[in-house]
mmCIF file of C-alpha atoms in Angstrom:
data_model
loop_
_atom_site.group_PDB
_atom_site.id
_atom_site.type_symbol
_atom_site.label_atom_id
_atom_site.label_comp_id
_atom_site.label_asym_id
_atom_site.label_seq_id
_atom_site.Cartn_x
_atom_site.Cartn_y
_atom_site.Cartn_z
ATOM 1 C CA MET A 491 177.416 8.475 -49.060
ATOM 2 C CA MET A 492 181.276 7.568 -48.257
ATOM 3 C CA LYS A 493 181.580 10.298 -46.108
ATOM 4 C CA LYS A 494 178.389 9.859 -44.010
ATOM 5 C CA ARG A 495 180.255 5.729 -43.680
ATOM 6 C CA ILE A 496 183.121 7.017 -42.802
ATOM 7 C CA LEU A 497 181.668 9.403 -40.227
ATOM 8 C CA LEU A 498 179.180 6.381 -38.748
ATOM 9 C CA ILE A 499 183.212 4.419 -38.448
ATOM 10 C CA LEU A 500 184.366 7.362 -36.827
ATOM 11 C CA LEU A 501 181.578 7.806 -34.296
ATOM 12 C CA ALA A 502 181.923 3.746 -33.359
ATOM 13 C CA LEU A 503 185.322 4.611 -32.717
ATOM 14 C CA CYS A 504 184.430 6.878 -30.758
ATOM 15 C CA VAL A 505 182.863 4.968 -28.566
ATOM 16 C CA PHE A 506 185.527 2.631 -28.241
ATOM 17 C CA LEU A 507 188.081 4.420 -27.317
ATOM 18 C CA CYS A 508 186.437 6.931 -25.009
ATOM 19 C CA ALA A 509 183.654 3.655 -23.314
ATOM 20 C CA VAL A 510 186.691 1.181 -22.524
ATOM 21 C CA PRO A 511 188.263 3.663 -19.609
ATOM 22 C CA THR A 512 185.246 3.933 -18.014
ATOM 23 C CA TYR A 513 183.872 0.914 -16.440
ATOM 24 C CA ALA A 514 185.276 -1.408 -13.930
ATOM 25 C CA ASP A 515 187.695 -4.226 -14.391
ATOM 26 C CA GLU A 516 184.631 -7.113 -15.954
ATOM 27 C CA TRP A 517 183.909 -6.894 -19.161
ATOM 28 C CA ASP A 518 181.502 -8.749 -21.522
ATOM 29 C CA ASP A 519 182.598 -9.854 -24.514
ATOM 30 C CA ASP A 520 180.222 -9.292 -26.466
ATOM 31 C CA ASP A 521 180.362 -6.263 -28.863
ATOM 32 C CA ASP A 522 176.829 -5.570 -28.751
ATOM 33 C CA TRP A 523 177.802 -2.344 -26.924
ATOM 34 C CA LEU A 524 179.371 -1.022 -30.016
ATOM 35 C CA ASP A 525 175.503 0.110 -31.075
ATOM 36 C CA ASP A 526 175.101 3.081 -30.658
ATOM 37 C CA ASP A 527 170.964 2.816 -31.203
ATOM 38 C CA HIS A 528 168.599 3.941 -28.153
ATOM 39 C CA GLY A 529 168.221 0.930 -26.204
ATOM 40 C CA SER A 530 171.454 -0.763 -26.674
ATOM 41 C CA ALA A 531 173.268 -2.684 -24.860
ATOM 42 C CA PHE A 532 176.187 -0.420 -24.676
ATOM 43 C CA GLU A 533 173.942 2.103 -23.148
ATOM 44 C CA GLU A 534 172.195 -0.974 -20.868
ATOM 45 C CA GLU A 535 175.747 -1.679 -19.322
ATOM 46 C CA ALA A 536 176.223 2.283 -18.987
ATOM 47 C CA GLY A 537 173.579 2.625 -16.588
ATOM 48 C CA THR A 538 174.061 -1.001 -14.500
ATOM 49 C CA SER A 539 178.211 -1.300 -13.975
ATOM 50 C CA ASP A 540 179.825 -0.105 -11.605
ATOM 51 C CA PHE A 541 180.010 4.157 -11.974
ATOM 52 C CA ARG A 542 184.220 5.241 -12.464
ATOM 53 C CA THR A 543 184.739 9.072 -12.739
ATOM 54 C CA ILE A 544 187.492 10.705 -14.854
ATOM 55 C CA ALA A 545 189.661 10.555 -12.026
ATOM 56 C CA GLY A 546 189.203 6.543 -11.789
ATOM 57 C CA TYR A 547 187.373 5.691 -8.381
ATOM 58 C CA ASP A 548 184.614 4.361 -7.826
ATOM 59 C CA MET A 549 182.645 6.911 -5.289
ATOM 60 C CA GLY A 550 179.635 3.686 -4.279
ATOM 61 C CA GLU A 551 176.039 4.875 -3.302
ATOM 62 C CA ARG A 552 173.685 6.393 -5.341
ATOM 63 C CA PHE A 553 170.977 9.280 -4.192
ATOM 64 C CA VAL A 554 168.452 10.381 -5.962
ATOM 65 C CA CYS A 555 166.987 14.173 -6.068
ATOM 66 C CA GLY A 556 163.993 14.982 -8.536
ATOM 67 C CA ASP A 557 165.200 14.007 -12.351
ATOM 68 C CA TYR A 558 168.518 13.626 -11.065
ATOM 69 C CA VAL A 559 170.677 10.727 -9.746
ATOM 70 C CA TYR A 560 173.903 11.174 -7.880
ATOM 71 C CA GLN A 561 176.809 10.166 -5.675
ATOM 72 C CA MET A 562 178.903 12.086 -3.465
ATOM 73 C CA THR A 563 182.420 13.335 -4.325
ATOM 74 C CA GLU A 564 185.280 11.120 -2.480
ATOM 75 C CA ASP A 565 185.668 14.113 0.223
ATOM 76 C CA GLY A 566 182.355 14.421 0.157
ATOM 77 C CA GLU A 567 181.854 18.178 -0.091
ATOM 78 C CA GLY A 568 180.076 17.472 -3.344
ATOM 79 C CA ALA A 569 177.332 15.732 -5.266
ATOM 80 C CA LEU A 570 178.810 14.899 -9.132
ATOM 81 C CA LEU A 571 175.516 13.906 -11.236
ATOM 82 C CA THR A 572 175.458 10.593 -13.225
ATOM 83 C CA ASN A 573 171.826 10.239 -14.745
ATOM 84 C CA TYR A 574 169.126 12.305 -15.819
ATOM 85 C CA SER A 575 166.049 11.297 -16.106
ATOM 86 C CA GLY A 576 163.952 14.057 -17.043
ATOM 87 C CA THR A 577 161.816 14.856 -20.424
ATOM 88 C CA SER A 578 162.699 18.303 -21.025
ATOM 89 C CA GLY A 579 163.938 20.343 -23.989
ATOM 90 C CA ASP A 580 165.782 22.920 -22.100
ATOM 91 C CA VAL A 581 167.678 21.019 -18.831
ATOM 92 C CA VAL A 582 168.828 23.678 -16.354
ATOM 93 C CA ILE A 583 171.021 21.653 -14.340
ATOM 94 C CA PRO A 584 170.716 22.426 -10.347
ATOM 95 C CA GLU A 585 173.463 24.477 -8.507
ATOM 96 C CA THR A 586 172.374 21.788 -5.368
ATOM 97 C CA VAL A 587 171.165 18.490 -4.644
ATOM 98 C CA ASP A 588 169.701 17.059 -1.194
ATOM 99 C CA GLY A 589 171.856 20.422 -0.310
ATOM 100 C CA HIS A 590 175.132 19.509 -1.779
ATOM 101 C CA PRO A 591 176.644 21.802 -4.491
ATOM 102 C CA VAL A 592 176.209 19.913 -7.312
ATOM 103 C CA VAL A 593 180.292 19.860 -9.227
ATOM 104 C CA ALA A 594 180.662 17.353 -11.960
ATOM 105 C CA VAL A 595 178.765 16.071 -14.804
ATOM 106 C CA GLY A 596 179.527 12.139 -15.025
ATOM 107 C CA ALA A 597 180.525 10.242 -18.197
ATOM 108 C CA HIS A 598 177.780 9.380 -20.367
ATOM 109 C CA MET A 599 175.165 11.338 -17.769
ATOM 110 C CA PHE A 600 172.924 12.716 -21.731
ATOM 111 C CA ALA A 601 174.460 10.555 -23.893
ATOM 112 C CA TYR A 602 172.140 9.305 -26.672
ATOM 113 C CA ASN A 603 169.095 11.658 -25.122
ATOM 114 C CA GLU A 604 166.955 12.669 -28.211
ATOM 115 C CA ALA A 605 165.158 15.101 -26.215
ATOM 116 C CA VAL A 606 167.858 17.869 -24.940
ATOM 117 C CA GLU A 607 167.877 21.003 -27.071
ATOM 118 C CA SER A 608 169.638 23.097 -24.375
ATOM 119 C CA VAL A 609 171.098 22.600 -21.400
ATOM 120 C CA LYS A 610 172.512 25.348 -18.829
ATOM 121 C CA LEU A 611 175.194 24.444 -16.485
ATOM 122 C CA PRO A 612 175.500 26.082 -12.596
ATOM 123 C CA GLU A 613 178.773 27.825 -12.216
ATOM 124 C CA GLY A 614 179.616 25.536 -9.339
ATOM 125 C CA ILE A 615 180.040 22.399 -11.826
ATOM 126 C CA ARG A 616 184.135 21.749 -12.447
ATOM 127 C CA SER A 617 184.448 18.954 -14.735
ATOM 128 C CA ILE A 618 182.086 17.103 -17.399
ATOM 129 C CA GLY A 619 183.398 12.657 -17.923
ATOM 130 C CA ASN A 620 183.922 11.507 -21.183
ATOM 131 C CA MET A 621 180.721 11.031 -23.383
ATOM 132 C CA ALA A 622 178.868 12.977 -21.137
ATOM 133 C CA PHE A 623 176.625 14.469 -24.114
ATOM 134 C CA PHE A 624 178.014 12.459 -26.616
ATOM 135 C CA LYS A 625 175.397 12.232 -29.524
ATOM 136 C CA CYS A 626 172.884 14.397 -28.440
ATOM 137 C CA THR A 627 171.411 15.096 -31.534
ATOM 138 C CA HIS A 628 169.586 17.822 -30.904
ATOM 139 C CA LEU A 629 171.417 19.501 -28.612
ATOM 140 C CA GLN A 630 171.706 22.882 -30.187
ATOM 141 C CA GLY A 631 173.666 25.337 -27.548
ATOM 142 C CA ILE A 632 175.598 24.893 -24.785
ATOM 143 C CA GLU A 633 177.499 27.810 -22.191
ATOM 144 C CA ILE A 634 180.362 25.583 -20.222
ATOM 145 C CA PRO A 635 180.846 27.966 -16.761
ATOM 146 C CA GLU A 636 184.108 28.759 -15.569
ATOM 147 C CA GLY A 637 186.059 26.085 -13.515
ATOM 148 C CA VAL A 638 186.044 23.918 -15.792
ATOM 149 C CA THR A 639 189.684 23.150 -16.811
ATOM 150 C CA MET A 640 189.060 19.967 -19.523
ATOM 151 C CA ILE A 641 186.074 19.165 -22.015
ATOM 152 C CA ASP A 642 186.833 15.238 -21.608
ATOM 153 C CA GLU A 643 186.795 12.515 -24.248
ATOM 154 C CA CYS A 644 184.263 12.255 -26.721
ATOM 155 C CA CYS A 645 182.201 14.606 -24.706
ATOM 156 C CA PHE A 646 180.258 16.605 -27.227
ATOM 157 C CA GLY A 647 181.147 13.783 -30.513
ATOM 158 C CA GLY A 648 178.424 13.521 -33.492
ATOM 159 C CA CYS A 649 176.036 16.057 -31.700
ATOM 160 C CA GLU A 650 175.318 16.717 -34.881
ATOM 161 C CA ALA A 651 172.717 20.130 -34.554
ATOM 162 C CA LEU A 652 175.114 22.123 -32.038
ATOM 163 C CA SER A 653 176.099 25.481 -33.325
ATOM 164 C CA GLU A 654 176.930 27.831 -30.876
ATOM 165 C CA VAL A 655 179.438 27.025 -27.879
ATOM 166 C CA LYS A 656 180.971 29.084 -24.960
ATOM 167 C CA LEU A 657 183.777 28.236 -23.701
ATOM 168 C CA PRO A 658 185.708 29.580 -20.124
ATOM 169 C CA SER A 659 188.741 31.133 -20.064
ATOM 170 C CA SER A 660 189.325 28.486 -17.195
ATOM 171 C CA LEU A 661 189.561 25.680 -19.953
ATOM 172 C CA GLU A 662 192.657 24.110 -20.732
ATOM 173 C CA GLU A 663 192.393 21.032 -22.914
ATOM 174 C CA VAL A 664 189.948 19.848 -25.545
ATOM 175 C CA GLY A 665 190.197 15.790 -25.416
ATOM 176 C CA ARG A 666 190.118 13.670 -28.353
ATOM 177 C CA PHE A 667 187.277 13.405 -30.419
ATOM 178 C CA GLY A 668 185.761 16.061 -27.793
ATOM 179 C CA PHE A 669 183.476 17.813 -30.613
ATOM 180 C CA LEU A 670 184.009 15.117 -33.270
ATOM 181 C CA ALA A 671 181.429 15.698 -36.012
ATOM 182 C CA CYS A 672 179.288 18.443 -35.094
ATOM 183 C CA THR A 673 178.577 19.632 -38.399
ATOM 184 C CA GLN A 674 176.971 22.868 -37.698
ATOM 185 C CA LEU A 675 179.467 23.982 -35.272
ATOM 186 C CA LYS A 676 180.914 27.236 -37.344
ATOM 187 C CA GLU A 677 182.950 29.115 -35.043
ATOM 188 C CA ILE A 678 185.399 28.444 -31.719
ATOM 189 C CA VAL A 679 186.392 30.864 -29.552
ATOM 190 C CA PHE A 680 189.662 29.439 -27.093
ATOM 191 C CA GLY A 681 190.626 31.591 -24.124
ATOM 192 C CA ASP A 682 194.153 32.463 -22.630
ATOM 193 C CA GLU A 683 194.493 29.299 -20.654
ATOM 194 C CA LEU A 684 193.988 26.703 -23.659
ATOM 195 C CA LYS A 685 197.221 24.373 -23.481
ATOM 196 C CA ALA A 686 196.058 21.146 -25.824
ATOM 197 C CA ILE A 687 193.986 20.635 -28.225
ATOM 198 C CA GLY A 688 193.569 16.637 -28.493
ATOM 199 C CA PRO A 689 193.521 14.350 -31.524
ATOM 200 C CA GLY A 690 190.671 14.280 -33.582
ATOM 201 C CA ALA A 691 189.030 17.290 -31.324
ATOM 202 C CA PHE A 692 187.393 18.713 -34.233
ATOM 203 C CA GLN A 693 187.595 15.790 -36.664
ATOM 204 C CA MET A 694 185.075 16.551 -39.361
ATOM 205 C CA CYS A 695 182.748 19.393 -37.742
ATOM 206 C CA ALA A 696 182.233 20.441 -41.930
ATOM 207 C CA SER A 697 181.193 23.902 -41.383
ATOM 208 C CA LEU A 698 183.836 25.145 -39.187
ATOM 209 C CA SER A 699 185.719 27.811 -40.183
ATOM 210 C CA LYS A 700 187.008 30.078 -37.643
ATOM 211 C CA VAL A 701 188.966 29.059 -34.481
ATOM 212 C CA SER A 702 190.244 31.338 -31.990
ATOM 213 C CA ILE A 703 193.079 30.483 -29.744
ATOM 214 C CA PRO A 704 194.444 33.574 -27.818
ATOM 215 C CA ALA A 705 196.975 31.867 -26.077
ATOM 216 C CA GLY A 706 198.945 31.534 -29.419
ATOM 217 C CA GLN A 707 201.656 29.247 -30.391
ATOM 218 C CA ASN A 708 202.200 27.510 -26.997
ATOM 219 C CA VAL A 709 199.262 25.192 -27.084
ATOM 220 C CA THR A 710 199.915 21.497 -28.767
ATOM 221 C CA ILE A 711 197.473 20.908 -31.460
ATOM 222 C CA GLU A 712 197.551 17.302 -33.022
ATOM 223 C CA GLU A 713 197.712 16.651 -36.610
ATOM 224 C CA ASP A 714 194.337 15.624 -36.878
ATOM 225 C CA SER A 715 192.402 18.228 -34.417
ATOM 226 C CA PHE A 716 190.953 19.662 -37.040
ATOM 227 C CA ALA A 717 190.831 17.043 -40.222
ATOM 228 C CA GLY A 718 187.482 17.460 -41.847
ATOM 229 C CA CYS A 719 186.159 20.740 -41.272
ATOM 230 C CA SER A 720 185.407 23.189 -43.694
ATOM 231 C CA PRO A 721 188.285 24.337 -46.589
ATOM 232 C CA GLU A 722 188.004 28.164 -45.467
ATOM 233 C CA LEU A 723 188.969 26.557 -41.940
ATOM 234 C CA GLN A 724 190.967 30.032 -40.238
ATOM 235 C CA ILE A 725 192.911 29.180 -36.984
ATOM 236 C CA LEU A 726 193.996 32.616 -35.273
ATOM 237 C CA TYR A 727 196.406 33.507 -33.310
#
C-alpha cells in the first residue's frame, strides 16, 4: 500500500515537473490539472493551450489528416504530430501526412490513452515530445527508430504494461522520469552514442534487472536514475 502511494506521488510530481514547460505563459491558478483521470482539467488544457514544442516555439496553424492533427515545423519542411483521435490498439504512425514527412511526435500526444497497446514509429521521426506516451497503461512495446537522440521528460512515465523497448544507437539522452514506474520493463540496451541518463529516468521500474551501456563510464548517470528498481539490477558497461 505504501509503495503504491509513493508511486502515485511520483506520478503526480512527474506531471507537475514535465507539464509546466510545454504551455504558453498564461496559467490557470486552479491546480485541478494535477488530476490524472481521463477527461480531467489537465487534459482539457493540454488540448486547448497554444502548443509549444520541446524546442520552445509556437508553430501556429493546425491541420487534420485522418486520425492525426499536425503542425508544420518552423522551416516548413516537416510535420509535427500533436493529437491522435484513433481508437486502434495497434498504432502505425504514417511516414507522411498530406505529403509532408512526419518528423516529430508532439508533447502529450498519446498521454492517458488507455487503448493503445503498440506503436510503430516511422523512420523519419527525429524527436518525441515530453509526456508523449505518459500513462499509456496498456502500451506493451515500442521500437524507437534511428535518428532520435533524446527520450524527453516523462515520455513513457507510468506505462505500467511496457515490457519491450528497442532504443536506437543514435540515442544520446534519457530525460528525467523518462521511464518512471514502467514496472514490467526488464531489460534496456543502449547504443554507443549515449551520454546521459537523467534524474529518476528509470525510477520505480521494479522489474528492471539488466541495463547495458556500451558507451561505458563516459555516460553521466544521475544518482536516483535507477532508484526503486529490482535489487538484482545489473548495469553492464
